[in-house]
Short mmCIF file of C-alpha atoms in Angstrom, two decimals:
data_model
loop_
_atom_site.label_atom_id
_atom_site.label_comp_id
_atom_site.label_asym_id
_atom_site.label_seq_id
_atom_site.Cartn_x
_atom_site.Cartn_y
_atom_site.Cartn_z
CA MET P 1 0.01 0.07 0.15
CA LYS P 2 1.27 3.35 -0.86
CA VAL P 3 0.16 4.97 2.44
CA PHE P 4 1.63 8.13 2.29
CA SER P 5 0.59 9.16 -1.32
CA LYS P 6 -3.00 7.92 -0.59
CA MET P 7 -2.84 10.31 2.61
CA GLU P 8 -1.38 13.21 0.70
CA GLN P 9 -4.30 12.94 -2.15
CA TYR P 10 -6.92 14.33 0.32
CA ASP P 11 -4.58 15.66 3.17
CA TYR P 12 -5.02 12.99 5.72
CA GLU P 13 -3.68 13.72 9.08
CA GLN P 14 -3.27 10.29 10.52
CA VAL P 15 -3.46 6.57 9.95
CA ILE P 16 -3.32 4.16 13.20
CA VAL P 17 -2.75 0.51 12.54
CA CYS P 18 -4.01 -1.81 15.51
CA GLN P 19 -3.33 -5.48 15.93
CA ASP P 20 -3.63 -7.96 18.89
CA LYS P 21 -2.89 -11.35 18.31
CA ALA P 22 -4.62 -12.79 21.47
CA SER P 23 -8.00 -11.30 20.28
CA ARG P 24 -7.52 -11.49 16.82
CA LEU P 25 -8.19 -7.39 16.41
CA LYS P 26 -6.84 -6.25 13.08
CA ALA P 27 -8.13 -2.41 12.69
CA MET P 28 -7.38 0.87 11.11
CA ILE P 29 -8.18 4.26 12.73
CA VAL P 30 -7.89 6.84 10.10
CA ILE P 31 -8.13 10.65 11.19
CA HIS P 32 -8.78 13.02 8.13
CA ASN P 33 -9.25 16.64 9.31
CA THR P 34 -9.29 17.99 12.90
CA THR P 35 -9.53 21.97 11.96
CA LEU P 36 -13.12 22.00 13.75
CA GLY P 37 -12.33 19.87 16.69
CA PRO P 38 -11.42 15.91 17.41
CA ALA P 39 -12.62 13.42 14.77
CA LEU P 40 -15.64 11.83 15.23
CA GLY P 41 -16.88 8.92 13.58
CA GLY P 42 -17.79 5.16 13.71
CA THR P 43 -16.27 1.94 13.75
CA ARG P 44 -17.15 -0.37 10.92
CA MET P 45 -16.66 -4.13 11.15
CA TRP P 46 -16.33 -5.79 7.85
CA PRO P 47 -14.89 -9.24 6.20
CA TYR P 48 -12.78 -7.29 3.80
CA ASP P 49 -11.31 -9.11 0.99
CA THR P 50 -7.60 -7.57 1.38
CA GLU P 51 -5.97 -5.09 3.73
CA GLU P 52 -5.86 -2.57 0.94
CA ALA P 53 -9.72 -2.91 0.80
CA ALA P 54 -10.27 -1.97 4.41
CA PHE P 55 -7.52 0.72 4.21
CA GLU P 56 -9.38 2.33 1.30
CA ASP P 57 -12.72 2.11 2.97
CA ALA P 58 -11.59 3.59 6.06
CA LEU P 59 -9.86 6.57 4.01
CA ARG P 60 -13.27 7.11 2.10
CA LEU P 61 -15.36 7.22 5.32
CA ALA P 62 -12.91 9.18 7.20
CA LYS P 63 -13.02 12.11 4.56
CA GLY P 64 -16.85 11.76 4.13
CA MET P 65 -17.36 12.22 8.14
CA THR P 66 -15.22 15.53 7.96
CA TYR P 67 -17.58 16.80 5.38
CA LYS P 68 -20.74 15.27 7.16
CA ASN P 69 -19.48 17.00 10.74
CA ALA P 70 -18.77 20.27 9.12
CA ALA P 71 -21.71 20.72 7.09
CA ALA P 72 -23.69 19.56 9.84
CA GLY P 73 -22.19 22.86 11.91
CA LEU P 74 -20.66 20.69 14.27
CA ASN P 75 -17.26 21.35 16.22
CA LEU P 76 -16.11 18.05 15.12
CA GLY P 77 -13.59 16.79 12.70
CA GLY P 78 -13.55 13.51 10.64
CA GLY P 79 -12.25 10.23 11.11
CA LYS P 80 -13.26 6.58 10.90
CA ALA P 81 -12.13 3.18 11.90
CA VAL P 82 -12.27 -0.24 10.30
CA ILE P 83 -12.25 -3.37 11.93
CA ILE P 84 -11.17 -6.50 9.62
CA GLY P 85 -13.38 -9.43 10.59
CA ASP P 86 -17.07 -11.19 10.47
CA PRO P 87 -19.32 -9.42 12.82
CA ARG P 88 -21.49 -12.60 12.75
CA LYS P 89 -18.61 -14.82 14.14
CA ASP P 90 -15.33 -13.10 14.84
CA LYS P 91 -16.48 -10.46 17.66
CA ASN P 92 -15.31 -11.10 21.40
CA GLU P 93 -15.20 -8.82 24.30
CA GLU P 94 -11.64 -8.62 24.55
CA MET P 95 -11.25 -7.25 21.00
CA PHE P 96 -13.27 -4.40 21.88
CA ARG P 97 -11.68 -3.81 25.03
CA VAL P 98 -8.26 -3.67 23.15
CA PHE P 99 -9.68 -1.77 20.53
CA GLY P 100 -10.80 0.91 23.24
CA ARG P 101 -7.53 0.99 24.62
CA PHE P 102 -6.00 2.12 21.25
CA ILE P 103 -8.76 4.81 21.00
CA GLU P 104 -7.61 5.95 24.85
CA GLY P 105 -4.06 6.33 23.58
CA LEU P 106 -5.08 8.73 20.94
CA ASN P 107 -6.28 11.10 23.79
CA GLY P 108 -9.24 12.59 22.27
CA ARG P 109 -7.75 13.16 18.80
CA TYR P 110 -10.59 10.44 17.72
CA ILE P 111 -13.93 9.69 19.14
CA THR P 112 -15.69 6.52 18.08
CA ALA P 113 -19.60 5.50 17.80
CA GLU P 114 -21.27 2.43 16.02
CA ASP P 115 -21.46 1.74 12.36
CA VAL P 116 -22.35 -1.29 10.03
CA GLY P 117 -21.39 -4.38 12.00
CA THR P 118 -20.89 -2.56 15.20
CA THR P 119 -23.78 -2.39 17.89
CA VAL P 120 -24.68 -0.70 21.12
CA GLU P 121 -23.20 -3.54 23.09
CA ASP P 122 -20.13 -3.18 21.21
CA MET P 123 -19.71 0.36 22.32
CA ASP P 124 -20.49 -0.38 25.63
CA ILE P 125 -17.62 -2.59 26.10
CA ILE P 126 -15.16 -0.08 24.27
CA HIS P 127 -16.46 2.28 26.98
CA HIS P 128 -15.01 0.26 29.73
CA GLU P 129 -11.60 1.38 28.40
CA THR P 130 -12.20 4.91 27.14
CA ASN P 131 -14.64 7.86 27.44
CA PHE P 132 -14.01 8.46 23.87
CA VAL P 133 -16.93 6.62 22.67
CA THR P 134 -20.73 7.84 21.80
CA GLY P 135 -24.02 5.50 21.23
CA ILE P 136 -23.58 3.74 24.19
CA SER P 137 -26.33 2.52 26.39
CA PRO P 138 -28.84 4.96 27.89
CA ALA P 139 -27.92 3.16 31.23
CA PHE P 140 -24.27 5.06 30.93
CA GLY P 141 -26.33 8.58 30.18
CA ALA P 142 -26.49 8.16 26.59
CA SER P 143 -28.83 8.28 23.69
CA GLY P 144 -29.35 4.56 22.87
CA ASN P 145 -30.86 3.84 19.33
CA PRO P 146 -30.32 6.60 17.08
CA SER P 147 -32.78 5.63 14.35
CA PRO P 148 -35.60 7.85 15.44
CA VAL P 149 -33.29 10.99 15.73
CA THR P 150 -32.19 9.99 12.46
CA ALA P 151 -35.29 9.92 10.91
CA TYR P 152 -36.49 13.01 12.46
CA GLY P 153 -33.72 14.72 10.78
CA VAL P 154 -34.27 13.39 7.34
CA TYR P 155 -37.98 14.26 7.86
CA VAL P 156 -37.17 17.78 8.25
CA GLY P 157 -34.85 17.80 5.35
CA ILE P 158 -37.58 16.15 3.19
CA LYS P 159 -39.80 19.44 4.24
CA ALA P 160 -36.86 21.70 3.14
CA ALA P 161 -36.29 19.88 -0.20
CA ALA P 162 -40.05 20.20 -0.53
CA ASN P 163 -39.97 23.70 0.08
CA GLU P 164 -37.27 24.43 -2.52
CA ALA P 165 -39.11 22.44 -5.17
CA PHE P 166 -42.66 23.38 -4.55
CA GLY P 167 -42.61 26.56 -2.57
CA SER P 168 -44.04 24.87 0.40
CA ASP P 169 -42.77 22.47 3.09
CA HIS P 170 -46.38 21.34 3.71
CA LEU P 171 -46.23 17.25 2.75
CA ASN P 172 -50.07 16.52 2.96
CA GLY P 173 -51.21 14.86 -0.18
CA LYS P 174 -47.56 14.74 -1.48
CA THR P 175 -46.73 11.09 -2.95
CA ILE P 176 -43.27 9.98 -1.43
CA ALA P 177 -41.55 6.77 -2.85
CA VAL P 178 -39.68 5.17 0.16
CA GLN P 179 -36.81 2.49 -1.01
CA GLY P 180 -36.02 0.69 1.88
CA VAL P 181 -38.44 0.27 5.16
CA GLY P 182 -35.79 -0.13 7.70
CA SER P 183 -35.35 1.08 11.20
CA VAL P 184 -34.74 4.63 9.97
CA ALA P 185 -37.20 4.49 7.50
CA TYR P 186 -39.98 3.01 9.63
CA HIS P 187 -39.64 6.26 11.84
CA LEU P 188 -39.59 8.29 8.64
CA CYS P 189 -42.51 6.76 7.11
CA LYS P 190 -44.41 7.22 10.57
CA ARG P 191 -43.81 11.03 10.45
CA LEU P 192 -44.60 11.36 6.88
CA HIS P 193 -47.82 9.39 7.26
CA ASP P 194 -49.02 11.44 10.24
CA GLU P 195 -48.46 14.58 7.99
CA GLY P 196 -50.87 13.25 5.41
CA ALA P 197 -48.25 12.07 2.69
CA ARG P 198 -49.26 9.11 0.36
CA LEU P 199 -46.54 6.30 0.55
CA VAL P 200 -45.34 3.90 -1.77
CA VAL P 201 -42.72 1.52 -0.35
CA THR P 202 -40.46 -1.09 -1.06
CA ASP P 203 -38.12 -3.50 0.46
CA ILE P 204 -36.45 -6.96 0.03
CA GLN P 205 -38.11 -7.94 3.51
CA LYS P 206 -41.67 -8.69 3.07
CA GLU P 207 -42.31 -8.17 6.96
CA SER P 208 -41.11 -4.65 6.64
CA VAL P 209 -43.43 -3.88 3.73
CA GLN P 210 -46.32 -5.28 5.48
CA ARG P 211 -45.66 -3.54 8.45
CA ALA P 212 -45.81 -0.05 6.44
CA GLU P 213 -48.85 -1.32 4.66
CA ASN P 214 -50.40 -2.14 7.87
CA GLU P 215 -49.52 0.98 9.78
CA PHE P 216 -49.30 3.48 7.20
CA GLY P 217 -51.61 2.73 4.29
CA ALA P 218 -48.88 2.36 2.11
CA LYS P 219 -48.83 0.83 -1.38
CA ALA P 220 -46.26 -1.72 -2.04
CA VAL P 221 -44.56 -2.24 -5.31
CA ALA P 222 -41.46 -4.58 -6.18
CA PRO P 223 -37.91 -3.40 -5.44
CA GLU P 224 -37.07 -3.01 -9.07
CA ASP P 225 -40.34 -1.03 -9.88
CA ILE P 226 -39.79 1.61 -7.32
CA TYR P 227 -38.15 3.76 -9.62
CA ASP P 228 -40.84 3.82 -12.17
CA VAL P 229 -43.26 5.16 -9.52
CA SER P 230 -44.50 8.73 -10.54
CA CYS P 231 -44.22 10.57 -7.35
CA ASP P 232 -43.40 14.04 -5.85
CA ILE P 233 -40.48 12.82 -3.57
CA PHE P 234 -38.18 9.62 -4.05
CA SER P 235 -36.62 8.72 -1.01
CA PRO P 236 -33.68 6.34 -0.90
CA CYS P 237 -33.12 5.03 2.36
CA ALA P 238 -31.52 1.39 1.65
CA LEU P 239 -28.74 0.85 -0.37
CA GLY P 240 -26.40 3.18 -1.60
CA ALA P 241 -25.30 4.09 -5.63
CA VAL P 242 -28.94 3.61 -6.40
CA ILE P 243 -28.86 6.93 -8.40
CA ASN P 244 -26.99 5.56 -11.67
CA ASP P 245 -27.04 5.02 -15.00
CA ASP P 246 -29.42 2.59 -15.15
CA THR P 247 -32.23 4.45 -12.72
CA ILE P 248 -31.50 7.97 -13.36
CA ASP P 249 -33.96 8.36 -16.34
CA ARG P 250 -36.60 6.13 -14.95
CA ILE P 251 -36.93 8.25 -11.87
CA GLN P 252 -40.20 10.29 -12.22
CA THR P 253 -39.95 13.08 -9.27
CA LYS P 254 -39.00 16.25 -8.30
CA VAL P 255 -37.17 15.80 -5.34
CA VAL P 256 -34.53 13.23 -4.21
CA ALA P 257 -34.39 13.10 -0.57
CA GLY P 258 -33.63 10.22 1.84
CA ALA P 259 -31.62 8.49 4.42
CA ALA P 260 -29.08 6.08 2.49
CA ASN P 261 -25.76 6.87 2.49
CA ASN P 262 -23.52 7.69 -0.90
CA GLN P 263 -26.74 7.63 -3.09
CA LEU P 264 -25.00 8.94 -6.16
CA GLN P 265 -23.02 6.18 -7.80
CA LEU P 266 -20.99 8.95 -9.36
CA ASP P 267 -20.61 12.30 -9.38
CA LYS P 268 -21.77 13.00 -12.82
CA HIS P 269 -25.26 11.72 -11.46
CA GLY P 270 -25.37 14.76 -9.15
CA GLU P 271 -25.10 16.89 -12.41
CA HIS P 272 -27.34 15.00 -14.35
CA LEU P 273 -30.27 15.61 -11.80
CA TYR P 274 -29.24 19.23 -11.24
CA LYS P 275 -29.68 19.48 -15.53
CA LYS P 276 -33.03 17.61 -15.16
CA GLY P 277 -34.29 20.11 -12.38
CA ILE P 278 -34.89 17.60 -9.70
CA VAL P 279 -34.12 18.97 -6.06
CA TYR P 280 -31.59 16.90 -4.40
CA ALA P 281 -30.82 16.85 -0.64
CA PRO P 282 -27.47 15.69 -0.55
CA ASP P 283 -27.04 12.50 1.44
CA TYR P 284 -24.78 13.42 4.27
CA VAL P 285 -26.47 16.53 5.02
CA ILE P 286 -29.82 15.46 5.24
CA ASN P 287 -29.11 11.96 7.16
CA ALA P 288 -26.90 14.01 9.79
CA GLY P 289 -29.43 13.72 12.64
CA GLY P 290 -27.49 10.35 13.98
CA VAL P 291 -24.25 12.35 14.57
CA MET P 292 -26.08 15.15 15.73
CA ASN P 293 -27.52 13.13 18.24
CA VAL P 294 -24.28 11.23 19.39
CA ALA P 295 -22.15 14.29 19.48
CA ASP P 296 -24.36 15.80 22.12
CA GLU P 297 -23.50 13.03 24.28
CA LEU P 298 -20.11 14.82 24.34
CA ASN P 299 -21.87 17.58 26.53
CA GLY P 300 -23.87 15.03 28.84
CA TYR P 301 -26.63 13.89 26.74
CA ASN P 302 -30.00 15.83 26.64
CA ARG P 303 -32.60 14.50 24.45
CA GLU P 304 -34.53 17.91 24.07
CA ARG P 305 -31.37 19.61 23.06
CA ALA P 306 -30.33 17.08 20.65
CA MET P 307 -33.63 17.09 18.58
CA LYS P 308 -33.53 20.80 18.63
CA LYS P 309 -29.96 20.63 16.98
CA VAL P 310 -31.24 17.92 14.63
CA GLU P 311 -33.97 20.38 13.23
CA SER P 312 -31.04 22.85 11.92
CA VAL P 313 -30.90 20.19 8.99
CA TYR P 314 -33.62 22.13 7.51
CA ASP P 315 -31.46 25.32 7.82
CA ASN P 316 -28.45 23.54 6.60
CA LEU P 317 -30.21 22.42 3.44
CA LYS P 318 -31.53 25.76 2.47
CA LYS P 319 -27.61 26.73 2.63
CA VAL P 320 -26.78 24.12 0.35
CA PHE P 321 -29.60 25.21 -1.85
CA ALA P 322 -28.47 28.79 -1.91
CA ILE P 323 -24.82 27.80 -2.54
CA SER P 324 -26.21 25.95 -5.58
CA LYS P 325 -27.80 29.02 -7.07
CA ARG P 326 -24.90 31.40 -6.22
CA ASP P 327 -22.43 29.20 -7.87
CA ASN P 328 -24.75 27.38 -10.57
CA ILE P 329 -23.35 23.99 -9.56
CA PRO P 330 -25.22 20.83 -8.54
CA THR P 331 -26.28 20.61 -4.88
CA SER P 332 -24.15 17.70 -4.54
CA LEU P 333 -21.16 20.00 -5.20
CA ALA P 334 -22.84 22.65 -2.99
CA ALA P 335 -22.66 20.39 0.12
CA ASP P 336 -19.01 19.97 -0.30
CA ARG P 337 -18.70 23.82 -0.86
CA LEU P 338 -20.54 24.68 2.23
CA ALA P 339 -18.38 22.02 4.48
CA GLU P 340 -15.20 23.45 2.78
CA GLU P 341 -15.98 27.02 3.26
CA ARG P 342 -16.34 26.50 6.97
CA ILE P 343 -13.37 24.42 7.48
CA GLU P 344 -11.44 27.36 5.44
CA LYS P 345 -12.86 30.03 7.61
CA MET P 346 -11.33 28.21 10.89
CA LYS P 347 -8.20 27.62 9.55
CA HIS P 348 -8.13 31.30 8.59
CA ALA P 349 -9.16 32.23 11.93
CA ARG P 350 -6.78 30.11 13.54
CA THR P 351 -3.97 31.38 11.52
CA SER P 352 -4.89 35.09 12.35
CA PHE P 353 -4.86 34.12 15.93
CA LEU P 354 -1.29 32.45 15.70
CA ARG P 355 0.00 35.46 13.90
CA SER P 356 -1.24 38.05 16.61
CA GLU P 357 -0.12 36.02 19.36
CA ARG P 358 3.48 35.82 17.69
CA HIS P 359 3.54 39.51 17.42
CA ILE P 360 2.72 40.26 20.92
CA LEU P 361 5.01 37.74 22.10
CA SER P 362 7.68 39.25 19.94
CA ARG P 363 6.87 42.82 21.17
CA ARG P 364 7.02 41.57 24.73
CA PHE P 365 10.34 40.01 24.27
CA SER P 366 11.81 42.85 22.06
CA GLY P 367 11.52 45.39 24.83
#
């Protein structure tokens, strides 16, 4: 692996490789940027085919957290950890205890949370070794299951996107096609239904679809048919890369806004949506409610305060739409610009402060 060339490409700060033979821990922690504060990002456990694949994933995810946290208005940088292994059969208590000690050794530069392949219970084990972990059990004064809070953020984000597309954020009577009805999307569908939206849903799990039909009066379609549904809002809430060459011209909607990560397969698909006049709510802006929620734990968790912060998803998307108009660029690029501008402002402020401090010191010691 050409580690330094990979790090230099997007200016990563630090890579930590963690190994413990007894517990079979093989992990990597990547810290991308700490301009805004310590790096916050989850720990993913996955049976990667190669160490290179694990490293590439950690790099990509860490950079994504920098942008997500910056666009969310959090005073946190971006980082991510990956553990190489099958979460269904390779977990053990000592593995997460050892991993917690590695995190503790970073003295707060990196704060972890759950991610794909890890759970609240895993975070609780890590917590035995370090306080630099979020998403732990409510018994420890934390937030517990983040799904309802993430869903609330997506809900207010859909309202912001609807306001941009239709001139009103009211969802009563709007047809919303929801792709995937998992934990987050279930709570989202409940809020949409309560506001009077007409739901069309799909999922590979028949039980999830039936639940949405029974509780929300949703219409069900086959997974492949969701792209052909004529709707006001298309809400991807399952897999990534669902906006791609095969689907983008099938989608019949005015808005794309959902909980899924990495909805665009390629950057060009954001440009395509923009040219078609479809309002796209960038995924890492609209689904930031979860990270806002766990970030509140760092101040001693307060549910009411966390939910109030999550409401800022609405205003953050308004900022993205304004930048898109200002610079005549797709909202996917505008979201990046929002994050980058915030980081650059902080870099400039710090540079100015350090220059001022050096000037004061030079005057003091020169006589």
